[in-house]
Structure formats: structure tokens, C-alpha cells
Coordinates of C-alpha atoms in Angstrom, one line a residue:
Chain T
M458 CA -165.3 -73.1 76.7
D459 CA -168.1 -72.8 79.2
V460 CA -170.0 -69.5 78.9
T461 CA -173.1 -68.1 80.6
F462 CA -174.5 -65.1 78.8
S463 CA -177.5 -62.9 78.3
D464 CA -177.0 -59.5 76.7
Y465 CA -173.5 -59.7 78.3
I466 CA -171.0 -62.4 79.2
E467 CA -172.0 -63.4 82.8
S468 CA -169.3 -66.1 83.3
L469 CA -166.6 -67.7 81.3
K470 CA -164.3 -70.7 81.7
I471 CA -161.7 -71.3 79.0
T472 CA -160.4 -74.9 79.0
G473 CA -158.2 -76.9 76.6
D474 CA -154.9 -78.6 76.1
F475 CA -152.9 -75.5 75.2
F476 CA -149.9 -73.9 76.9
L477 CA -149.8 -70.4 78.3
H478 CA -146.8 -69.0 80.1
P479 CA -147.3 -67.6 82.7
E480 CA -150.4 -69.7 83.3
E481 CA -152.1 -67.2 85.6
T482 CA -152.5 -64.9 82.6
L483 CA -155.6 -66.8 81.7
D484 CA -157.4 -65.5 84.8
E485 CA -156.7 -62.0 83.6
I486 CA -157.9 -62.8 80.1
T487 CA -161.1 -64.3 81.6
T488 CA -161.7 -61.3 83.7
E489 CA -161.2 -59.0 80.7
L490 CA -163.8 -61.0 78.7
T491 CA -166.4 -61.3 81.5
G492 CA -169.0 -58.6 81.6
V493 CA -168.6 -57.5 77.9
A494 CA -171.7 -57.0 75.8
V495 CA -173.0 -59.7 73.5
P496 CA -172.6 -59.8 70.5
I497 CA -169.0 -59.3 71.2
Q498 CA -166.7 -56.8 69.4
K499 CA -163.8 -59.1 68.4
E500 CA -161.4 -56.4 67.3
L501 CA -161.8 -54.4 70.5
L502 CA -161.5 -57.5 72.7
L503 CA -158.4 -58.7 70.7
R504 CA -156.7 -55.4 71.5
K505 CA -157.6 -55.8 75.2
I506 CA -156.4 -59.3 75.6
K507 CA -153.2 -58.6 73.6
Y508 CA -152.5 -55.9 76.1
V509 CA -153.0 -58.4 78.9
M510 CA -150.6 -60.8 77.2
D511 CA -148.0 -58.1 76.6
S512 CA -148.2 -56.7 80.2
N513 CA -147.6 -60.3 81.5
E514 CA -144.9 -61.0 78.9
A515 CA -147.1 -64.0 78.2
E516 CA -146.7 -66.5 75.4
V517 CA -149.4 -68.9 74.2
I518 CA -148.8 -72.1 72.3
G519 CA -151.3 -74.5 70.8
I520 CA -154.1 -71.9 70.4
T521 CA -154.3 -68.3 69.3
L522 CA -156.1 -65.3 70.9
E523 CA -158.2 -65.2 67.7
D524 CA -159.2 -68.8 68.3
I525 CA -160.5 -67.9 71.8
L526 CA -162.5 -64.9 70.5
N527 CA -163.8 -66.9 67.5
T528 CA -165.1 -69.6 69.9
L529 CA -166.6 -67.0 72.2
E530 CA -168.4 -65.4 69.2
E531 CA -169.6 -68.8 68.0
V532 CA -170.9 -69.8 71.5
T533 CA -172.7 -66.5 72.1
Q534 CA -174.4 -66.3 68.7
Chain D
M501 CA -120.6 -76.1 83.9
T502 CA -123.7 -76.1 86.2
K503 CA -123.9 -79.2 88.3
F504 CA -127.2 -81.1 88.3
R505 CA -128.7 -83.4 91.0
M506 CA -130.0 -86.6 89.5
I507 CA -132.6 -88.5 91.6
P508 CA -133.0 -92.1 90.5
F509 CA -136.3 -93.8 89.6
T510 CA -138.9 -94.1 92.3
S511 CA -142.5 -95.0 92.0
L512 CA -144.8 -92.7 94.0
N513 CA -148.4 -91.7 93.9
A514 CA -149.5 -88.9 91.6
F515 CA -150.0 -86.3 94.3
T516 CA -146.5 -86.8 95.7
N517 CA -145.0 -86.8 92.2
M518 CA -146.4 -83.5 91.2
A519 CA -145.9 -82.0 94.7
L520 CA -142.2 -82.9 94.5
D521 CA -141.9 -81.1 91.2
G522 CA -143.4 -78.0 92.9
A523 CA -141.2 -78.3 96.0
I524 CA -138.0 -78.7 93.9
M525 CA -138.9 -75.7 91.8
E526 CA -139.1 -73.6 95.0
S527 CA -135.9 -75.0 96.4
V528 CA -134.0 -74.5 93.1
R529 CA -135.4 -70.9 92.9
K530 CA -134.1 -70.2 96.4
G531 CA -130.7 -71.7 95.5
I532 CA -131.1 -74.3 98.2
S533 CA -131.0 -77.2 95.8
K534 CA -129.1 -77.8 92.6
P535 CA -131.0 -78.0 89.3
T536 CA -132.5 -81.4 89.3
I537 CA -133.4 -84.3 87.0
R538 CA -135.6 -86.9 88.5
F539 CA -137.1 -90.2 87.2
Y540 CA -140.3 -91.7 88.5
G541 CA -143.3 -93.9 88.0
W542 CA -146.9 -93.7 89.1
D543 CA -148.1 -96.0 91.8
P544 CA -151.1 -96.4 91.6
S545 CA -151.7 -95.7 87.9
A546 CA -153.0 -92.2 87.3
I547 CA -154.4 -89.7 85.0
S548 CA -152.8 -86.3 84.8
I549 CA -154.7 -83.5 83.1
G550 CA -153.2 -80.2 81.7
F551 CA -153.3 -77.0 83.8
F552 CA -156.2 -75.6 81.6
Q553 CA -158.2 -78.7 81.0
G554 CA -161.7 -79.3 82.3
I555 CA -161.6 -82.5 84.4
E556 CA -165.1 -83.7 83.6
N557 CA -164.5 -83.2 79.9
E558 CA -161.3 -85.3 80.0
V559 CA -161.7 -88.0 82.6
N560 CA -164.1 -90.8 83.2
L561 CA -164.3 -90.2 86.9
D562 CA -166.6 -93.1 87.7
A563 CA -164.0 -95.5 86.1
T564 CA -161.0 -94.0 87.8
Q565 CA -162.7 -94.0 91.2
K566 CA -163.8 -97.6 90.7
D567 CA -160.3 -98.8 89.8
G568 CA -158.4 -96.7 92.2
V569 CA -156.7 -94.6 89.5
D570 CA -155.5 -91.2 90.9
V571 CA -156.5 -88.1 89.0
I572 CA -154.4 -85.0 89.2
R573 CA -154.1 -81.6 87.6
R574 CA -150.5 -80.8 86.5
L575 CA -148.6 -77.5 86.9
T576 CA -148.1 -77.7 83.1
G577 CA -150.4 -77.2 80.2
G578 CA -151.1 -79.8 77.5
G579 CA -153.4 -82.7 77.3
A580 CA -154.6 -85.5 79.5
V581 CA -152.2 -88.5 80.0
Y582 CA -152.8 -92.0 81.3
H583 CA -149.8 -93.0 83.4
D584 CA -149.7 -96.8 83.7
L585 CA -148.0 -98.2 86.7
A586 CA -145.9 -100.6 84.6
G587 CA -146.0 -98.9 81.3
E588 CA -143.8 -95.8 81.4
V589 CA -141.0 -93.8 82.8
T590 CA -141.5 -90.1 83.6
Y591 CA -138.8 -87.5 84.0
S592 CA -138.8 -84.0 85.4
L593 CA -136.1 -81.5 84.7
I594 CA -136.1 -78.4 86.9
A595 CA -133.6 -75.7 86.4
P596 CA -133.1 -71.9 86.1
V597 CA -134.6 -70.7 82.8
E598 CA -131.3 -69.1 81.7
L599 CA -129.7 -72.6 81.4
F600 CA -132.0 -73.3 78.4
P601 CA -133.0 -71.4 75.2
E602 CA -135.4 -68.6 75.8
N603 CA -137.5 -69.8 72.8
I604 CA -139.9 -72.3 74.3
I605 CA -139.9 -74.7 71.3
E606 CA -136.1 -74.7 71.3
S607 CA -136.0 -75.4 75.0
Y608 CA -138.4 -78.4 74.5
Q609 CA -136.1 -79.7 71.8
T610 CA -132.9 -79.3 73.9
I611 CA -134.4 -81.5 76.6
C612 CA -136.2 -83.9 74.3
D613 CA -132.9 -84.5 72.6
D614 CA -131.7 -86.2 75.8
V615 CA -134.7 -88.5 75.6
I616 CA -134.0 -89.1 71.9
Y617 CA -130.4 -90.0 72.7
A618 CA -131.6 -92.4 75.4
L619 CA -134.0 -94.1 72.9
C620 CA -131.1 -94.3 70.4
Q621 CA -129.1 -96.3 73.0
L622 CA -131.9 -98.9 72.7
G623 CA -131.7 -98.9 69.0
I624 CA -134.8 -96.7 68.5
D625 CA -134.6 -93.9 65.9
A626 CA -136.8 -91.2 67.3
V627 CA -137.2 -87.5 66.3
F628 CA -138.5 -84.4 68.0
S629 CA -141.9 -83.2 66.7
P630 CA -142.8 -79.6 67.7
I631 CA -144.4 -78.5 69.9
N632 CA -143.6 -81.2 72.5
D633 CA -143.7 -84.7 71.2
I634 CA -141.1 -87.4 70.3
L635 CA -142.1 -89.7 67.5
V636 CA -140.8 -92.9 66.0
N637 CA -142.0 -93.5 62.4
D638 CA -144.7 -90.8 63.0
R639 CA -146.0 -92.5 66.1
K640 CA -145.8 -90.9 69.5
I641 CA -143.5 -92.5 72.0
S642 CA -143.1 -89.5 74.4
G643 CA -145.1 -86.5 75.4
N644 CA -143.6 -83.6 77.2
A645 CA -144.9 -80.4 79.0
Q646 CA -143.2 -77.3 80.3
T647 CA -143.9 -74.4 82.6
R648 CA -141.8 -71.5 83.6
R649 CA -142.5 -69.8 86.9
N650 CA -140.4 -67.3 88.8
G651 CA -137.3 -67.9 86.7
I652 CA -137.5 -71.7 87.0
L653 CA -138.2 -74.0 84.1
L654 CA -140.0 -77.3 84.8
Q655 CA -140.2 -79.8 82.0
H656 CA -141.7 -83.2 82.5
G657 CA -142.4 -85.9 80.1
T658 CA -143.3 -89.6 79.8
I659 CA -141.6 -92.2 77.7
L660 CA -143.9 -95.1 76.9
Y661 CA -142.5 -98.5 77.7
S662 CA -145.7 -100.3 76.8
V663 CA -149.2 -99.1 75.8
D664 CA -152.6 -100.5 76.8
V665 CA -154.9 -98.5 74.6
D666 CA -158.0 -100.2 75.9
K667 CA -157.2 -99.2 79.5
M668 CA -156.3 -95.7 78.3
F669 CA -159.8 -95.4 76.8
T670 CA -161.4 -96.7 80.0
Y671 CA -160.2 -93.6 81.9
L672 CA -160.0 -90.9 79.3
N673 CA -163.0 -89.4 77.6
V674 CA -162.0 -89.2 73.9
S675 CA -165.4 -88.0 72.8
D676 CA -169.0 -88.0 73.8
Q677 CA -169.6 -90.8 71.3
K678 CA -169.0 -94.4 72.1
I679 CA -165.4 -95.3 71.2
S680 CA -165.5 -97.6 68.3
D681 CA -162.9 -100.3 67.5
K682 CA -161.9 -98.2 64.5
Q683 CA -161.1 -95.3 66.8
I684 CA -159.0 -97.5 69.1
N685 CA -157.1 -98.9 66.1
S686 CA -156.5 -95.3 65.0
I687 CA -155.0 -94.4 68.3
Q688 CA -153.0 -97.6 68.3
E689 CA -151.6 -96.5 65.0
R690 CA -150.6 -93.2 66.4
V691 CA -148.7 -94.4 69.5
T692 CA -145.8 -96.7 70.0
S693 CA -143.6 -97.9 72.8
V694 CA -140.2 -99.3 73.7
F695 CA -141.7 -102.7 74.1
D696 CA -143.3 -102.6 70.7
L697 CA -140.0 -101.6 69.1
T698 CA -137.3 -103.5 71.0
T699 CA -136.6 -106.3 73.4
A700 CA -135.3 -103.8 76.0
S701 CA -136.5 -104.2 79.5
L702 CA -138.0 -101.3 81.6
D703 CA -134.7 -101.3 83.6
E704 CA -132.7 -100.8 80.4
L705 CA -135.0 -97.9 79.4
K706 CA -134.3 -96.3 82.9
K707 CA -130.5 -96.8 82.4
A708 CA -130.6 -95.3 78.9
L709 CA -132.5 -92.2 80.2
I710 CA -129.8 -91.7 82.8
I711 CA -127.2 -91.8 80.1
G712 CA -129.2 -89.5 77.9
F713 CA -129.7 -86.8 80.6
K714 CA -126.1 -87.1 81.8
R715 CA -124.3 -86.8 78.4
N716 CA -124.1 -83.0 78.3
R717 CA -124.2 -82.2 82.0
E718 CA -122.2 -82.6 85.1
V719 CA -124.4 -84.7 87.4
E720 CA -124.3 -86.0 90.9
F721 CA -126.8 -88.5 92.2
G722 CA -128.8 -87.4 95.2
D723 CA -132.2 -87.6 96.9
Y724 CA -135.0 -85.3 97.9
S725 CA -134.0 -83.0 100.8
D726 CA -136.0 -83.1 104.0
L727 CA -137.1 -79.6 103.2
E728 CA -138.4 -80.6 99.8
K729 CA -140.3 -83.6 101.3
E730 CA -141.8 -81.4 103.9
H731 CA -142.8 -78.7 101.4
A732 CA -144.2 -81.5 99.1
Q733 CA -146.5 -82.7 101.9
K734 CA -147.9 -79.1 102.3
L735 CA -148.4 -78.9 98.5
I736 CA -150.2 -82.2 98.5
H737 CA -152.6 -80.9 101.2
D738 CA -153.0 -77.4 99.8
R739 CA -153.0 -78.0 96.1
F740 CA -152.5 -81.4 94.4
N741 CA -154.9 -83.5 96.5
N742 CA -157.3 -80.6 97.0
K743 CA -160.5 -80.4 95.0
T744 CA -160.2 -76.6 94.5
W745 CA -157.1 -77.2 92.5
T746 CA -158.0 -80.5 90.8
Y747 CA -161.5 -79.4 89.7
R748 CA -160.5 -75.7 89.2
L749 CA -163.4 -74.6 91.4

């Protein structure tokens, strides 16, 4: 994960060997996470990206949404 | 029973290979082409990276450039793969999603069972290992990846005929640390190939795969349509041989 942040997430690129169908859902997740305040509020963001997943009928394999947020939290600490 | 088109093995460059998958997905979606199974090799050898991977993290670009190894981003997720010109057979299966289980793992297994059947024809006892691998004695012999777009399923996968782990490590970045002999041994212990396990030739593997993919389907042999070839050229230019796509700029 490549993150640029100050007191908010300025830019974010999520990379890895996971599967996400449809793949374009990742762009929406990235958009949802960009601009949020640091330190991040994981519970709130989890709800937001679950909504993105549901509205795209998306399915992720090989990684969880919690993994993404845990990494983001770790990187921005 | 739905009739499939089967396109025999051809070796093509990475950009054409991936663009043909994209073009066939579109023509199957429009109902112009039948669901399709194709077999192919990679000439020149290539690295394919998963849809979500960072190219600089995964690929030693200096080495690939120096040796003329193509680098391409796939339509599918998953990890980086070294496709050796002489070391593997790749298949793609492209069909409407409703022909396969809705559950993604089950659909992987359905298609991987055809590969397992093919390997069985060569005397190799292989098993499906979720999410997307085929193993022999806990060693990987085949990796597979799937996407579903606009009602069309694409699954492609490689079956290792022979493995050159040293070469693989020349082009793939395994870690920032220098790769030790121990690590190479560890990878060698985790992969296997048809050549390691049998006396079967590459041609015999290709024939066995045809049998495997034909066994539960009505199949007619065919070729790429002119429309698919034309569309593939456009996809090569706009996407697969375009830095914006490859580097995810």
C-alpha cells in the first residue's frame, strides 16, 4: 500500500495479489478512503467500504476489508 | 448442451495473448462468438502481473528489458507469473457466467478439474487447492486466475511443463533482500512440473489438455475471427502495450 498523508489521507494506492470482482470496485474504495482524517476511524470506514462493496455486488478473495484498514492504520501511525 | 469453440495451441507475444482474451470476452458477450477455450504459449517469455499488483514491487524491470522478456498486466487478479517460452502451456476459458457455478471457488474448481483430468491422463495425481491452485504432493503445478465482467467469465491458467527457478528469480522480485540459495531451494520444493514427474513431452501435455477440456463439453475446433483479431490490435494499442495500463498510472 502506498500512502501519502498529513492530518488526512492525501493519496492512496492499494496493491497486492488479491482478487476483487468487479475489479473497478477498488477505485471506489480508494476514493472513499482518500481525504479521510488521520488517525483513521476504522469502524466508520469499514461501514463505508462495505457499502461500496454491497452496491457493486463485489466479492473479494485473498484479502479482507479489515486487512486493508489495518494496513492503512499501521502505515498512517 | 452449449457448444464451445476450441482454439489449438499457438505461441504469441504477451500483449496479443491478453488482448485476444479481452477481444473474445467482448465477442462472446455480444453473442458473435461461441464460448471459447484456447491454448497458448508466450513468445517471447513474459512476466504477467495481477490486476492489482504494483509493477515495480513485483518485477525486475532492468532484467526483463535486458533479456527481452515482455511484462504485462493481466485482466485478472492474483500474483506475478513468469511464463517461460518452452516451459508451460496456458489456457483461457471464456464463457457466460451462467454456465458455471456462481460461487467463485466452485467455478475455479469446475474448470481446474479439467486440468486435473488432463494431468491424470499423463499419470499425474493432482488435486485442486483453493483458491486457485492445482497441486501434486503439495507442490504447485498450475496457477489459475479468474475475472467476471459484464456477464462473462474469463479463467486463465498455466500448467508448468518445466521450471527454471533461477530464471524465475532473475525477473521476479521476491523480496528486497538478496535471494539466498536456501530461498531458491524453498521455492523449488514448492513447485513441480510435468517434466519433473513424467516422461511426457510438451505435445503430450497439449493433447491431454484438449482431452481434459473436451470431456464434459461439446466442442468444435476453430480460430480467432477477423473481428477478434482486429479488436485485439486495438486493445494492444489502448491497453495491454500501453504504459498507463501496465504501470497503473
